[in-house]
Amino acid sequence: MRYFLTVLLSVLSVGLQAQALQNYVETNTQLSALQGAWWGGYSAYADATNEEIFSVNADTRFAPASTLKLLTTAAALHALGPHHRFETKLYASALPDSHGTLTGNLIIRGGGDMTLGSRRVRGAQSYESVLKQWVNAIEKAGIKRIDGTIYADISLFEGPEIADKVNWENMGNYFAAPASALCFNDNLFEVHFKGELTGNKPTEIAALDPQIPGVEIQNFVITDAKSKKDNAYVYGAPDQYNLKIFGSIPTTLTGFTIRAAMPNPALFTVQALKQALTEKGISVSGTPQVLPQAPDYGLLEHLHTYQSPELKDIVVIVNKRSFNLYADMLLRHLALAQGKPGSISNGLDALREFLVENQIAGPTDTKIYDGSGLSRDNMITPRVLVNTLSFMASSPYFEYYYKSLATPDDRGDLLILRRFLKPKHQVEDVRIKGGTIDGVKAVAGYVHDKDGRLIAFAMIANNLVGRDEALWRAHEDIIKELLNLKR
């Protein structure tokens, strides 16, 4: 009898706290910033999703922005495993003759390594280092001259390089860089502007790094003495080498840098290798080209294999740094893991299967176009986000997933909780994934209550106008209330 009463009192206590928090959430989201907008949120204990804490429009579909990456990374960890590495291989069509002449071609076989030549991921190597490894392997094979060309095999992926519904304003910028079976340097290049101390003046481009052969830029960017933000946008589609840049950059003495998407990353890779070989005195007679169909590798000579860092380290960049390219590449790898061609559509099918098979989402709970959340037309419910977080809480890969999310004092993920619980940060008790695109602010993640129990939560606002920070503060206040729950 005493045990029954203890359990009953515990249940009543949880129920009273949940009702109080429900009221708090409903009151705390009556903001002027949300007039004419939509807001939804859901929270539940991660070890029992039916133990609801609060729910507002939990089953309404919202554009999730980058919180969608929580679904993509969860599916990738389960499909590939946290220790999976992606491989890029270098081949020659024959061995060189006694004079060191290769009468034939070099082929770089793209393995879908999104980190190739990137400095972002722990354990990855810069593109200069990768080029050096390839040159060393070619020299080790005795090749001193190439009567042929260098090919980039991109056959692992098929279909569009950029997902449907991506905004034209975003296309051409580094955060919407095209996916490729052969990525290089995060598929981006830097545009360096000369310094200018006066506002509302035309800018001048000083340099591109790396220099992309064939790229021509029309520059319409002006200086802005009142803003410290990068408000310049590059306009250009995949394979388009005539780019235009509009917008503004801050006034500076030393100059300012923005990042643009490479028009064709695979082609640049083989162009860069030819240049590196030329600098080492190894001539290449042919013009570098992209190869859409794979050759018979059983007939070729393998020269080198480059391995990426482990997936668990890549997922950190996807979630904590919200890097779109890596998320959209992982989406294609979901298809490859099922033995299907690495297309966006096949990746989306694989993601939907993951959600349905694990009872994370029903057939009408989501409408997804990419793996990153860049499309404004993506739609998922707050409950789906919480279901994903709860599913991963019991996953054998939870440690890697949890550590891939940002802490309140992390400098990644847009510093969404940058004022959180100051001056004391409860760093280990809160992990978040944020998301912002036009008209959208979203946050989802985990907190531990006062008893140490894990809570999953998601909060999304759509159709916002302006840049009112009050909503972020309201989200912070709700998270603080979750932290203070006690069973």
Tab-separated table of N, CA, C and O in Angstrom, residues 308-353:
chain	number	residue	atom	x	y	z
A	308	SER	N	39.026	9.207	-45.185
A	308	SER	CA	38.487	10.333	-44.426
A	308	SER	C	38.597	10.071	-42.928
A	308	SER	O	38.864	8.943	-42.504
A	309	PRO	N	38.372	11.080	-42.107
A	309	PRO	CA	38.165	10.828	-40.680
A	309	PRO	C	36.928	9.946	-40.478
A	309	PRO	O	36.148	9.725	-41.406
A	310	GLU	N	36.731	9.451	-39.259
A	310	GLU	CA	35.585	8.599	-38.973
A	310	GLU	C	34.293	9.413	-38.995
A	310	GLU	O	34.279	10.620	-38.732
A	311	LEU	N	33.199	8.717	-39.296
A	311	LEU	CA	31.898	9.374	-39.397
A	311	LEU	C	31.536	10.124	-38.128
A	311	LEU	O	30.951	11.210	-38.176
A	312	LYS	N	31.881	9.582	-36.975
A	312	LYS	CA	31.542	10.240	-35.701
A	312	LYS	C	32.133	11.642	-35.631
A	312	LYS	O	31.542	12.553	-35.025
A	313	ASP	N	33.298	11.851	-36.232
A	313	ASP	CA	33.918	13.174	-36.231
A	313	ASP	C	33.300	14.083	-37.291
A	313	ASP	O	33.247	15.307	-37.117
A	314	ILE	N	32.827	13.478	-38.372
A	314	ILE	CA	32.144	14.254	-39.408
A	314	ILE	C	30.801	14.748	-38.906
A	314	ILE	O	30.405	15.895	-39.153
A	315	VAL	N	30.098	13.898	-38.154
A	315	VAL	CA	28.789	14.259	-37.610
A	315	VAL	C	28.894	15.468	-36.684
A	315	VAL	O	27.975	16.290	-36.611
A	316	VAL	N	30.011	15.606	-35.987
A	316	VAL	CA	30.223	16.790	-35.133
A	316	VAL	C	30.143	18.062	-35.965
A	316	VAL	O	29.518	19.058	-35.553
A	317	ILE	N	30.753	18.068	-37.134
A	317	ILE	CA	30.730	19.250	-37.994
A	317	ILE	C	29.331	19.478	-38.550
A	317	ILE	O	28.872	20.616	-38.672
A	318	VAL	N	28.630	18.399	-38.893
A	318	VAL	CA	27.267	18.533	-39.419
A	318	VAL	C	26.367	19.196	-38.388
A	318	VAL	O	25.650	20.151	-38.693
A	319	ASN	N	26.393	18.706	-37.162
A	319	ASN	CA	25.469	19.201	-36.147
A	319	ASN	C	25.975	20.440	-35.421
A	319	ASN	O	25.265	21.438	-35.300
A	320	LYS	N	27.200	20.399	-34.944
A	320	LYS	CA	27.689	21.517	-34.130
A	320	LYS	C	27.993	22.740	-34.976
A	320	LYS	O	27.758	23.874	-34.549
A	321	ARG	N	28.491	22.531	-36.198
A	321	ARG	CA	28.803	23.655	-37.082
A	321	ARG	C	27.743	23.838	-38.167
A	321	ARG	O	27.844	24.718	-38.994
A	322	SER	N	26.748	22.968	-38.175
A	322	SER	CA	25.598	23.061	-39.087
A	322	SER	C	26.032	23.191	-40.548
A	322	SER	O	25.537	24.040	-41.290
A	323	PHE	N	26.934	22.308	-40.967
A	323	PHE	CA	27.511	22.413	-42.308
A	323	PHE	C	26.641	21.666	-43.314
A	323	PHE	O	26.527	20.437	-43.279
A	324	ASN	N	26.025	22.411	-44.219
A	324	ASN	CA	25.026	21.855	-45.125
A	324	ASN	C	25.582	20.815	-46.093
A	324	ASN	O	24.950	19.785	-46.340
A	325	LEU	N	26.747	21.095	-46.674
A	325	LEU	CA	27.311	20.185	-47.669
A	325	LEU	C	27.465	18.784	-47.098
A	325	LEU	O	27.087	17.797	-47.734
A	326	TYR	N	28.011	18.671	-45.901
A	326	TYR	CA	28.247	17.355	-45.320
A	326	TYR	C	26.930	16.622	-45.076
A	326	TYR	O	26.829	15.400	-45.277
A	327	ALA	N	25.905	17.350	-44.633
A	327	ALA	CA	24.600	16.724	-44.398
A	327	ALA	C	23.999	16.213	-45.705
A	327	ALA	O	23.470	15.097	-45.772
A	328	ASP	N	24.082	17.013	-46.760
A	328	ASP	CA	23.515	16.597	-48.036
A	328	ASP	C	24.317	15.462	-48.675
A	328	ASP	O	23.766	14.650	-49.430
A	329	MET	N	25.603	15.399	-48.388
A	329	MET	CA	26.402	14.254	-48.835
A	329	MET	C	25.998	12.988	-48.076
A	329	MET	O	25.874	11.909	-48.673
A	330	LEU	N	25.784	13.104	-46.773
A	330	LEU	CA	25.369	11.941	-45.986
A	330	LEU	C	24.030	11.405	-46.468
A	330	LEU	O	23.791	10.188	-46.439
A	331	LEU	N	23.143	12.289	-46.905
A	331	LEU	CA	21.857	11.837	-47.432
A	331	LEU	C	22.064	10.886	-48.604
A	331	LEU	O	21.411	9.838	-48.699
A	332	ARG	N	22.973	11.203	-49.488
A	332	ARG	CA	23.257	10.333	-50.637
A	332	ARG	C	23.879	9.009	-50.186
A	332	ARG	O	23.628	7.963	-50.784
A	333	HIS	N	24.671	9.059	-49.121
A	333	HIS	CA	25.268	7.819	-48.625
A	333	HIS	C	24.231	6.896	-47.996
A	333	HIS	O	24.459	5.680	-47.926
A	334	LEU	N	23.109	7.428	-47.546
A	334	LEU	CA	22.024	6.557	-47.069
A	334	LEU	C	21.532	5.671	-48.200
A	334	LEU	O	21.213	4.487	-47.986
A	335	ALA	N	21.461	6.224	-49.402
A	335	ALA	CA	21.059	5.431	-50.566
A	335	ALA	C	22.113	4.389	-50.907
A	335	ALA	O	21.799	3.216	-51.156
A	336	LEU	N	23.378	4.795	-50.906
A	336	LEU	CA	24.458	3.857	-51.226
A	336	LEU	C	24.502	2.704	-50.231
A	336	LEU	O	24.791	1.561	-50.605
A	337	ALA	N	24.195	2.987	-48.967
A	337	ALA	CA	24.199	1.939	-47.944
A	337	ALA	C	23.143	0.891	-48.212
A	337	ALA	O	23.260	-0.254	-47.751
A	338	GLN	N	22.111	1.240	-48.970
A	338	GLN	CA	21.062	0.288	-49.351
A	338	GLN	C	21.351	-0.367	-50.700
A	338	GLN	O	20.516	-1.118	-51.209
A	339	GLY	N	22.513	-0.073	-51.277
A	339	GLY	CA	22.866	-0.647	-52.564
A	339	GLY	C	22.228	0.054	-53.742
A	339	GLY	O	22.188	-0.486	-54.849
A	340	LYS	N	21.753	1.279	-53.536
A	340	LYS	CA	21.115	2.045	-54.599
A	340	LYS	C	22.037	3.168	-55.060
A	340	LYS	O	22.957	3.560	-54.339
A	341	PRO	N	21.811	3.712	-56.255
A	341	PRO	CA	22.631	4.845	-56.707
A	341	PRO	C	22.518	6.023	-55.742
A	341	PRO	O	21.467	6.257	-55.135
A	342	GLY	N	23.610	6.773	-55.619
A	342	GLY	CA	23.667	7.853	-54.649
A	342	GLY	C	23.019	9.132	-55.139
A	342	GLY	O	23.703	10.127	-55.381
A	343	SER	N	21.712	9.119	-55.252
A	343	SER	CA	20.963	10.294	-55.676
A	343	SER	C	20.223	10.907	-54.500
A	343	SER	O	20.027	10.260	-53.461
A	344	ILE	N	19.770	12.133	-54.677
A	344	ILE	CA	18.974	12.782	-53.638
A	344	ILE	C	17.688	12.002	-53.395
A	344	ILE	O	17.307	11.740	-52.246
A	345	SER	N	16.998	11.631	-54.472
A	345	SER	CA	15.706	10.951	-54.319
A	345	SER	C	15.859	9.615	-53.612
A	345	SER	O	15.052	9.261	-52.735
A	346	ASN	N	16.900	8.858	-53.946
A	346	ASN	CA	17.124	7.577	-53.266
A	346	ASN	C	17.508	7.789	-51.803
A	346	ASN	O	17.121	7.016	-50.932
A	347	GLY	N	18.269	8.844	-51.537
A	347	GLY	CA	18.622	9.161	-50.149
A	347	GLY	C	17.407	9.541	-49.336
A	347	GLY	O	17.274	9.138	-48.173
A	348	LEU	N	16.502	10.311	-49.929
A	348	LEU	CA	15.269	10.687	-49.228
A	348	LEU	C	14.398	9.472	-48.953
A	348	LEU	O	13.782	9.362	-47.887
A	349	ASP	N	14.350	8.544	-49.895
A	349	ASP	CA	13.599	7.297	-49.669
A	349	ASP	C	14.186	6.530	-48.485
A	349	ASP	O	13.451	6.006	-47.640
A	350	ALA	N	15.507	6.457	-48.434
A	350	ALA	CA	16.164	5.734	-47.338
A	350	ALA	C	15.906	6.424	-45.998
A	350	ALA	O	15.692	5.757	-44.976
A	351	LEU	N	15.914	7.749	-45.994
A	351	LEU	CA	15.643	8.488	-44.759
A	351	LEU	C	14.209	8.247	-44.293
A	351	LEU	O	13.964	8.022	-43.099
A	352	ARG	N	13.264	8.270	-45.217
A	352	ARG	CA	11.864	8.007	-44.845
A	352	ARG	C	11.699	6.610	-44.277
A	352	ARG	O	10.973	6.404	-43.297
A	353	GLU	N	12.373	5.646	-44.873
A	353	GLU	CA	12.302	4.268	-44.366
A	353	GLU	C	12.839	4.190	-42.940
A	353	GLU	O	12.269	3.511	-42.087
